[in-house]
PDB file of N, CA, C and O in Angstrom:
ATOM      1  N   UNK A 276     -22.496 -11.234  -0.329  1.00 88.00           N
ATOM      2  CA  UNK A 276     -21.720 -10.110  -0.819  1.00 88.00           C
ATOM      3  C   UNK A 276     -21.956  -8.874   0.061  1.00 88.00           C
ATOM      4  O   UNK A 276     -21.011  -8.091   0.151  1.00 88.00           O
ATOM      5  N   UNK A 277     -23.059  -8.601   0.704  1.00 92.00           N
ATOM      6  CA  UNK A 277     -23.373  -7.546   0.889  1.00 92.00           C
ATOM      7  C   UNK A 277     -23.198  -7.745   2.669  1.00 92.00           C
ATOM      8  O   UNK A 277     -23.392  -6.667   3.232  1.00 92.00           O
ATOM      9  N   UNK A 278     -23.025  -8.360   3.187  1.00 96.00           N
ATOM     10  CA  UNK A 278     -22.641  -9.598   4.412  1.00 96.00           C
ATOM     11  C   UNK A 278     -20.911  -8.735   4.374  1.00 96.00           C
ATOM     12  O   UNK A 278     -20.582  -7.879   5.196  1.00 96.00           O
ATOM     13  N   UNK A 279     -20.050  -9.214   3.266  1.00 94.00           N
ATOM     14  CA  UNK A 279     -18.912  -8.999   3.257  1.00 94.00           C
ATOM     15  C   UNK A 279     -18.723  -7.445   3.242  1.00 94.00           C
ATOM     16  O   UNK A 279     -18.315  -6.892   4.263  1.00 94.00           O
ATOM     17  N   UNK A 280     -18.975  -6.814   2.251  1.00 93.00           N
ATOM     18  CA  UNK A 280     -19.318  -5.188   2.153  1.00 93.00           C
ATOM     19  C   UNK A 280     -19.286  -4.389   3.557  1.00 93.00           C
ATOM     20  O   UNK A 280     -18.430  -3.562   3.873  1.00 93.00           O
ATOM     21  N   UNK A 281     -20.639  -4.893   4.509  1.00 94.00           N
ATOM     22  CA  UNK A 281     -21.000  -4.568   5.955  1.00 94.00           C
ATOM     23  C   UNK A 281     -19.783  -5.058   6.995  1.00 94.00           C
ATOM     24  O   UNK A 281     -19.621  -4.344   7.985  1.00 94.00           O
ATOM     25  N   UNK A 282     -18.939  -6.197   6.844  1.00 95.00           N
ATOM     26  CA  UNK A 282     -18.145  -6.426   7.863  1.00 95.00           C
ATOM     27  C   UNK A 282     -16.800  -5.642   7.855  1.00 95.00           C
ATOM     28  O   UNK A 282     -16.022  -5.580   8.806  1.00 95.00           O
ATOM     29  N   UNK A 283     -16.613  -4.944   6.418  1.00 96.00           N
ATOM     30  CA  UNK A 283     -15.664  -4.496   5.863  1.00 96.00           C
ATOM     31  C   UNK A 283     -15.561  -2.964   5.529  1.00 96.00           C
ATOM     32  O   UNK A 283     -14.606  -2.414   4.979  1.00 96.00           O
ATOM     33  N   UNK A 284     -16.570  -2.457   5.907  1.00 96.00           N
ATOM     34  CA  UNK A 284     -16.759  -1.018   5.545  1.00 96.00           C
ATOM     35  C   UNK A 284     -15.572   0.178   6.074  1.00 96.00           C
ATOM     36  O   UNK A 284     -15.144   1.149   5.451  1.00 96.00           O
ATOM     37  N   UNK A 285     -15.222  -0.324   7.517  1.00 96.00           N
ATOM     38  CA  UNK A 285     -14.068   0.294   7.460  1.00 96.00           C
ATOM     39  C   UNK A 285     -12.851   0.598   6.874  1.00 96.00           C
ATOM     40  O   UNK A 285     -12.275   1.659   6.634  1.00 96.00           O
ATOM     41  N   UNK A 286     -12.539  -0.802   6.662  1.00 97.00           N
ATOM     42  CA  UNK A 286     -11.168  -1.095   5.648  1.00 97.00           C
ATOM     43  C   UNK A 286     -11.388  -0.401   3.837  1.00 97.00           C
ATOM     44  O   UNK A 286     -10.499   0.080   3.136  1.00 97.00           O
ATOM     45  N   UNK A 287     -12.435  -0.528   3.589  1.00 96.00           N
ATOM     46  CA  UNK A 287     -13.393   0.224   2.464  1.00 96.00           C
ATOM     47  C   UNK A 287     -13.103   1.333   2.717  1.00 96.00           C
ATOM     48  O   UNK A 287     -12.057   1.812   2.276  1.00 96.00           O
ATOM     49  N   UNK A 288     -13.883   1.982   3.432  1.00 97.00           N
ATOM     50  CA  UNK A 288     -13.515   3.657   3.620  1.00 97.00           C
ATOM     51  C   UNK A 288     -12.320   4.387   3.817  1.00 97.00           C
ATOM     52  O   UNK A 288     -12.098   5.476   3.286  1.00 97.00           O
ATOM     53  N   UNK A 289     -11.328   3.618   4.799  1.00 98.00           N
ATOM     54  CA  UNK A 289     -10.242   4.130   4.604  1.00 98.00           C
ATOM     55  C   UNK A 289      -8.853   4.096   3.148  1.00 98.00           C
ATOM     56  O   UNK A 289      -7.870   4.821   2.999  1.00 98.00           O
ATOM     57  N   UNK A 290      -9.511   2.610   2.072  1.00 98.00           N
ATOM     58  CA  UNK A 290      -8.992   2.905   1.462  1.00 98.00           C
ATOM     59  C   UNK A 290      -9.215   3.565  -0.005  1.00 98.00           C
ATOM     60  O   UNK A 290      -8.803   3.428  -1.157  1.00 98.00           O
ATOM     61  N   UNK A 291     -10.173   4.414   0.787  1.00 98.00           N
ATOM     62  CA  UNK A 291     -11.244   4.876  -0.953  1.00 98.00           C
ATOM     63  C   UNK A 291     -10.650   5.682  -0.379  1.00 98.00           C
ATOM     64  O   UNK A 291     -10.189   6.404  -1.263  1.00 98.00           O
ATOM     65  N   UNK A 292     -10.141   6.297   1.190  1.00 98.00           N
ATOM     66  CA  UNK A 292      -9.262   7.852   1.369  1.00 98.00           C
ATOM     67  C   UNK A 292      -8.076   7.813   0.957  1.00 98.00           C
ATOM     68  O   UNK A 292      -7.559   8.864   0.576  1.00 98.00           O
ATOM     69  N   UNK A 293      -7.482   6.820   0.934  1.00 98.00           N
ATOM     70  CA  UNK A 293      -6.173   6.765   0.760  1.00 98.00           C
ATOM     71  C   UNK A 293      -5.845   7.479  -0.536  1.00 98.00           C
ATOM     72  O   UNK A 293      -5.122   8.463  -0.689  1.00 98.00           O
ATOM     73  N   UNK A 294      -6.733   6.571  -1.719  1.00 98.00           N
ATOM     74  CA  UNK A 294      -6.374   6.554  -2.966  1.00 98.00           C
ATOM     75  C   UNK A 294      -7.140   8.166  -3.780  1.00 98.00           C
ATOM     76  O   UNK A 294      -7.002   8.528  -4.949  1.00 98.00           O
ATOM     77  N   UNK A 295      -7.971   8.890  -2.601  1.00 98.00           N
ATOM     78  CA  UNK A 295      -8.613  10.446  -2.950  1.00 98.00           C
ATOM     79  C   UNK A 295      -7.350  11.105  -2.603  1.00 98.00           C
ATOM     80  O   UNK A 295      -6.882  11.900  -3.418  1.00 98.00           O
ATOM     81  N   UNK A 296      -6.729  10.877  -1.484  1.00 98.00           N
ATOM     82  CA  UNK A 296      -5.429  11.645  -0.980  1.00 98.00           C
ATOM     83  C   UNK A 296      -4.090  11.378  -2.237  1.00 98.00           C
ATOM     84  O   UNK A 296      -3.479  12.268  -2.829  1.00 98.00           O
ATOM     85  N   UNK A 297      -3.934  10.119  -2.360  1.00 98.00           N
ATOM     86  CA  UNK A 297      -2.622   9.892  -3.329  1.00 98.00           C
ATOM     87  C   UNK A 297      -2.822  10.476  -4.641  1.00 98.00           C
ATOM     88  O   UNK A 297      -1.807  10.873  -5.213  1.00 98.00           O
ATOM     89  N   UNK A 298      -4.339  10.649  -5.435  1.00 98.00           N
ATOM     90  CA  UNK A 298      -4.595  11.388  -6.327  1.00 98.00           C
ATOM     91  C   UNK A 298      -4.840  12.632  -6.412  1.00 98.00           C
ATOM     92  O   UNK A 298      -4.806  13.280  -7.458  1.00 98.00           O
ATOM     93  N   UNK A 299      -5.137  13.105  -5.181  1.00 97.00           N
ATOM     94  CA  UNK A 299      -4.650  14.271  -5.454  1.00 97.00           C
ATOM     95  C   UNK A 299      -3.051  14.542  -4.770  1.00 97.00           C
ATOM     96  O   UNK A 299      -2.570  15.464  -4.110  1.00 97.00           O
ATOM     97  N   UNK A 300      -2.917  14.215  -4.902  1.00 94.00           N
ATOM     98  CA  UNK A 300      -1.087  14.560  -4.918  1.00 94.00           C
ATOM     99  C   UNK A 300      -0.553  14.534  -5.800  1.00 94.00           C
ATOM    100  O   UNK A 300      -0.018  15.563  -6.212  1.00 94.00           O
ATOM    101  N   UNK A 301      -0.457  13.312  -6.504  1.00 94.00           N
ATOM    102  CA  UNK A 301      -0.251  13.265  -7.869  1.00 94.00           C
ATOM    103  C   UNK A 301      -0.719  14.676  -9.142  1.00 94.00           C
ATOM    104  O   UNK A 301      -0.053  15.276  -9.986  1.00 94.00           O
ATOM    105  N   UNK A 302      -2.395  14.763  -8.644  1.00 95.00           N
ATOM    106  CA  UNK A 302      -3.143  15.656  -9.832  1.00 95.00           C
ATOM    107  C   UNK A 302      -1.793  16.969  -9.306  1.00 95.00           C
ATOM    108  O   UNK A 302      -1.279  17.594 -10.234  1.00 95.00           O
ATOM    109  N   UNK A 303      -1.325  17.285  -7.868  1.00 91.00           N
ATOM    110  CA  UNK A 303      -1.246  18.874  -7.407  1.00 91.00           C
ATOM    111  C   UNK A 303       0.566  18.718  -7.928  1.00 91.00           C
ATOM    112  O   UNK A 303       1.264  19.716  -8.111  1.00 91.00           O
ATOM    113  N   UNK A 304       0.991  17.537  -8.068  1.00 87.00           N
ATOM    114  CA  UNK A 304       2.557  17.109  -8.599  1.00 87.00           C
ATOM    115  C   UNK A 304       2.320  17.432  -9.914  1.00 87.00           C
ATOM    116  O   UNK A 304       3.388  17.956 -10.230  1.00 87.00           O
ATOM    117  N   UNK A 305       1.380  17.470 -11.207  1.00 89.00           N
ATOM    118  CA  UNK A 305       1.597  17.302 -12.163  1.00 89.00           C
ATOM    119  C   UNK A 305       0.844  18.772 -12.612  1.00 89.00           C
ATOM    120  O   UNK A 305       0.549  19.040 -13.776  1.00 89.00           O
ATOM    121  N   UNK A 306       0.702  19.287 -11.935  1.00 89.00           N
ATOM    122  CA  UNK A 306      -0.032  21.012 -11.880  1.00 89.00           C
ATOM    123  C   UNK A 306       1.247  21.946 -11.333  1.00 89.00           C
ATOM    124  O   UNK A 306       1.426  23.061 -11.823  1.00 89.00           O
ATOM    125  N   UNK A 307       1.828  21.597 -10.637  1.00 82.00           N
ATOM    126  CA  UNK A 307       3.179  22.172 -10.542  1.00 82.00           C
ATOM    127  C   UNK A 307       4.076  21.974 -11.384  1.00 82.00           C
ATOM    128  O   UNK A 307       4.701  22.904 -11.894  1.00 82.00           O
ATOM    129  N   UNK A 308       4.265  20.819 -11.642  1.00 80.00           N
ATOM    130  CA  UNK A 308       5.062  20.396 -13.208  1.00 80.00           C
ATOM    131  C   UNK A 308       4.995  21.551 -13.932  1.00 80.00           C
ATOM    132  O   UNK A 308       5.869  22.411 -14.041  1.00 80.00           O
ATOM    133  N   UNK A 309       3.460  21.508 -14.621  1.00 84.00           N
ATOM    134  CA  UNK A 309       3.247  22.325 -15.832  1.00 84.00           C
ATOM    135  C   UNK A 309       3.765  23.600 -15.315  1.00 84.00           C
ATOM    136  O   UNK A 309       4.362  24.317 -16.117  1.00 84.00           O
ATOM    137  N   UNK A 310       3.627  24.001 -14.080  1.00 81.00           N
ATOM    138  CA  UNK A 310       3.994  25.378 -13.907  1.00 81.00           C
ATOM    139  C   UNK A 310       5.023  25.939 -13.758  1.00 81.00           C
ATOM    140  O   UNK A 310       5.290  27.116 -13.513  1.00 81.00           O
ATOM    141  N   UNK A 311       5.954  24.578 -13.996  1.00 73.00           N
ATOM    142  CA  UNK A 311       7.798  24.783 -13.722  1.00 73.00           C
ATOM    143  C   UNK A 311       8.030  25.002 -12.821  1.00 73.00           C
ATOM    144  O   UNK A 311       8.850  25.913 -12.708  1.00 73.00           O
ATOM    145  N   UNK A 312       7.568  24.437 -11.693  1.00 72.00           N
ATOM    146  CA  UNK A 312       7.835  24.483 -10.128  1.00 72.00           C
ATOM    147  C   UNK A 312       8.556  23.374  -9.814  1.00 72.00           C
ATOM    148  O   UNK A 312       7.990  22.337 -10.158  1.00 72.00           O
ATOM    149  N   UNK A 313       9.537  23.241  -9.317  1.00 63.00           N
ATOM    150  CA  UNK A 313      10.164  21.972  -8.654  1.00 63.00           C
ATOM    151  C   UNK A 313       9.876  21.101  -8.204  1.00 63.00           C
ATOM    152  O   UNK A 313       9.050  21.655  -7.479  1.00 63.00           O
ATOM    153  N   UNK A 314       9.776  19.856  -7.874  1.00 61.00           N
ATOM    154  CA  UNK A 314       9.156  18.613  -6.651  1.00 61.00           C
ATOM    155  C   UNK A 314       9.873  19.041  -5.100  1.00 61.00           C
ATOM    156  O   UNK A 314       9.266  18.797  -4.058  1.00 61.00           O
ATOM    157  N   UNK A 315      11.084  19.631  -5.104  1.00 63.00           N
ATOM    158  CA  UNK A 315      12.028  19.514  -3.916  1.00 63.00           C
ATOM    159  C   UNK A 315      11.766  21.225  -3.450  1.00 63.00           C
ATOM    160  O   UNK A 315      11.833  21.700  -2.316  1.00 63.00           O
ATOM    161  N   UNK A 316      11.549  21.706  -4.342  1.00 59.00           N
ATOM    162  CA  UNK A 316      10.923  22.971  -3.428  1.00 59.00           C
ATOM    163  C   UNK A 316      12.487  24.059  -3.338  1.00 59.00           C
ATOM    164  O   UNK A 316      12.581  25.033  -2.591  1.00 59.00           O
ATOM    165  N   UNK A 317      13.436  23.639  -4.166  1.00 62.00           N
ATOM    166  CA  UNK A 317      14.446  24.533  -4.037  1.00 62.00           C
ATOM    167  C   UNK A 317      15.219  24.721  -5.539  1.00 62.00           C
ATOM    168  O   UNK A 317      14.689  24.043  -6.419  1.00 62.00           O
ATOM    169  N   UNK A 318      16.285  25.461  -5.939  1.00 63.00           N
ATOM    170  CA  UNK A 318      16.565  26.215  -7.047  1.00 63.00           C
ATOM    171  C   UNK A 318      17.322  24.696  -7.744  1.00 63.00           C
ATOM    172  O   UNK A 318      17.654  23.747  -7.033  1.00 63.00           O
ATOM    173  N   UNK A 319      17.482  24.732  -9.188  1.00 65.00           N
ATOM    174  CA  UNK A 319      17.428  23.775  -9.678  1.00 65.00           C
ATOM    175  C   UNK A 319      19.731  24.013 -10.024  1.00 65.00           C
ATOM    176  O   UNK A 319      20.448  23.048 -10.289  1.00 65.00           O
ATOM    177  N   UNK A 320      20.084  24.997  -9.934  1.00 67.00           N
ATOM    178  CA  UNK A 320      20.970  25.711 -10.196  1.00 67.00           C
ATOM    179  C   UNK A 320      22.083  24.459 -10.328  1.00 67.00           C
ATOM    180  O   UNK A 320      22.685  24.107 -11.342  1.00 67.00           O
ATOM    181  N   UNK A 321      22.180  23.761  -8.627  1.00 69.00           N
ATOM    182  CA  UNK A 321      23.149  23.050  -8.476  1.00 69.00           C
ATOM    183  C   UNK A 321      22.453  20.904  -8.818  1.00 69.00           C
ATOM    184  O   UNK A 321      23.045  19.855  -8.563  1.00 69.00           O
ATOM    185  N   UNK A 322      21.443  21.076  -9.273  1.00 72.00           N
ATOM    186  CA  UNK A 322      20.911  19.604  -9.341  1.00 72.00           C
ATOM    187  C   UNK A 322      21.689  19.064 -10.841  1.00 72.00           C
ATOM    188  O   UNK A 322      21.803  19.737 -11.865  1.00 72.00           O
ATOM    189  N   UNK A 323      22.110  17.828 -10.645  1.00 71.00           N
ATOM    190  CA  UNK A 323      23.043  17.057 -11.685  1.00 71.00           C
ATOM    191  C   UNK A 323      21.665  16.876 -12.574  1.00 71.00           C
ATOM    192  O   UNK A 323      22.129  16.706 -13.701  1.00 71.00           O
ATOM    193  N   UNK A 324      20.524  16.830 -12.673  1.00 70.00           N
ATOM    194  CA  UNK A 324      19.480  16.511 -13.495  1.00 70.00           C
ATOM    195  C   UNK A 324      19.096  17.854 -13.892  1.00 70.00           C
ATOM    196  O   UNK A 324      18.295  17.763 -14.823  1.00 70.00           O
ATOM    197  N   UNK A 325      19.314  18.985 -13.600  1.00 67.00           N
ATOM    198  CA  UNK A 325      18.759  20.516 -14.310  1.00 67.00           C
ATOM    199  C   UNK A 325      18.925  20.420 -15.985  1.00 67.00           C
ATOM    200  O   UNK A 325      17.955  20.723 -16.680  1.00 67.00           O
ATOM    201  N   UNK A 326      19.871  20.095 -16.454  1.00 69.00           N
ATOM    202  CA  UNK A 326      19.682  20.259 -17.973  1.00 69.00           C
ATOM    203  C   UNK A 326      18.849  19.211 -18.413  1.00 69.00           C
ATOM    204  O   UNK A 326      18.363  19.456 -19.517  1.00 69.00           O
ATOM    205  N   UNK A 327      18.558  18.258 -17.987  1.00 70.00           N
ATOM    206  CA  UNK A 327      16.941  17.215 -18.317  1.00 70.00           C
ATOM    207  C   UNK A 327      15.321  17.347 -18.276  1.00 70.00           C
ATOM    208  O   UNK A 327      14.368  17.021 -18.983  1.00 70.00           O
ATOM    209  N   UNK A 328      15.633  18.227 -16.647  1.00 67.00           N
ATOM    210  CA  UNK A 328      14.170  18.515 -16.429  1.00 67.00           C
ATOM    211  C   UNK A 328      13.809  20.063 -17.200  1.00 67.00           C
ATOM    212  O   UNK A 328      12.620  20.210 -17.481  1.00 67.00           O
ATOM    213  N   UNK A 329      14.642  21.083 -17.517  1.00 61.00           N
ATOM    214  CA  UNK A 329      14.917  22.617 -17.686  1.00 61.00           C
ATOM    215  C   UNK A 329      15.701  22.374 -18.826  1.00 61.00           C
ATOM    216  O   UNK A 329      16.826  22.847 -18.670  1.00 61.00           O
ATOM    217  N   UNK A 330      15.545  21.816 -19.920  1.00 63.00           N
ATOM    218  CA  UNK A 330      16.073  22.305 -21.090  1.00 63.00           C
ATOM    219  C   UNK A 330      16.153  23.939 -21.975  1.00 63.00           C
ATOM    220  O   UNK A 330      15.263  24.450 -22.654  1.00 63.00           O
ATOM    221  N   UNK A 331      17.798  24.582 -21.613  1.00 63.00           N
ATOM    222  CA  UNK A 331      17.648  26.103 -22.042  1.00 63.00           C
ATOM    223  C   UNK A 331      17.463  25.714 -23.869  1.00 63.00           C
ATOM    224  O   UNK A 331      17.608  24.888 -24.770  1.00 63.00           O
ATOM    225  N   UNK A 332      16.913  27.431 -23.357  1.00 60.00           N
ATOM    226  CA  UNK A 332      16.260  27.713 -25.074  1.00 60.00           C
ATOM    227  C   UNK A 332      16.897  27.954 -25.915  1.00 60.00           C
ATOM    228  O   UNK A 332      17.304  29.053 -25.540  1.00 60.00           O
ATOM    229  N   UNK A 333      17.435  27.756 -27.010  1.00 59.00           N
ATOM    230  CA  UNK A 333      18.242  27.939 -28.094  1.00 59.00           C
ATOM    231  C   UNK A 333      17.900  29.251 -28.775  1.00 59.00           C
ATOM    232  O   UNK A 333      16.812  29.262 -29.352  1.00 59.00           O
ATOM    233  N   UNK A 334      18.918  30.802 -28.829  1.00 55.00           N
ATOM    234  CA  UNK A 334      18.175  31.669 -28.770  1.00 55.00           C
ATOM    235  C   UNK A 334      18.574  31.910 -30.443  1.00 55.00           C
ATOM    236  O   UNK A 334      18.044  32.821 -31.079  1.00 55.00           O
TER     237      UNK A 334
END
């Protein structure tokens, strides 16, 4: 086991980065969420999905 571990440490390390990098993307996607920030980085005005993601408030 530990034979396999040692021949493999590279492939190991790079994918313990992978999956630190994809989580935090995810954690910094779902922190923008909450903050009502977009994924696409532009005004929601003309997107066919704005009344799904931006439900207006019933005043």
């Amino acid at each position: 086991m530990f034979q396999w571990i040692a021949d493999n440490i590279g492939t190991i390390a790079i994918c313990a980065i992978l999956v630190a990098v994809v989580a935090l993307i995810i954690f910094s996607m779902i922190k923008d969420r909450k903050k009502g920030k977009s994924s696409c980085s532009c005004g929601c005005e003309h997107c066919a999905m704005s009344g799904s993601c931006h439900p207006k408030k019933k005043k």
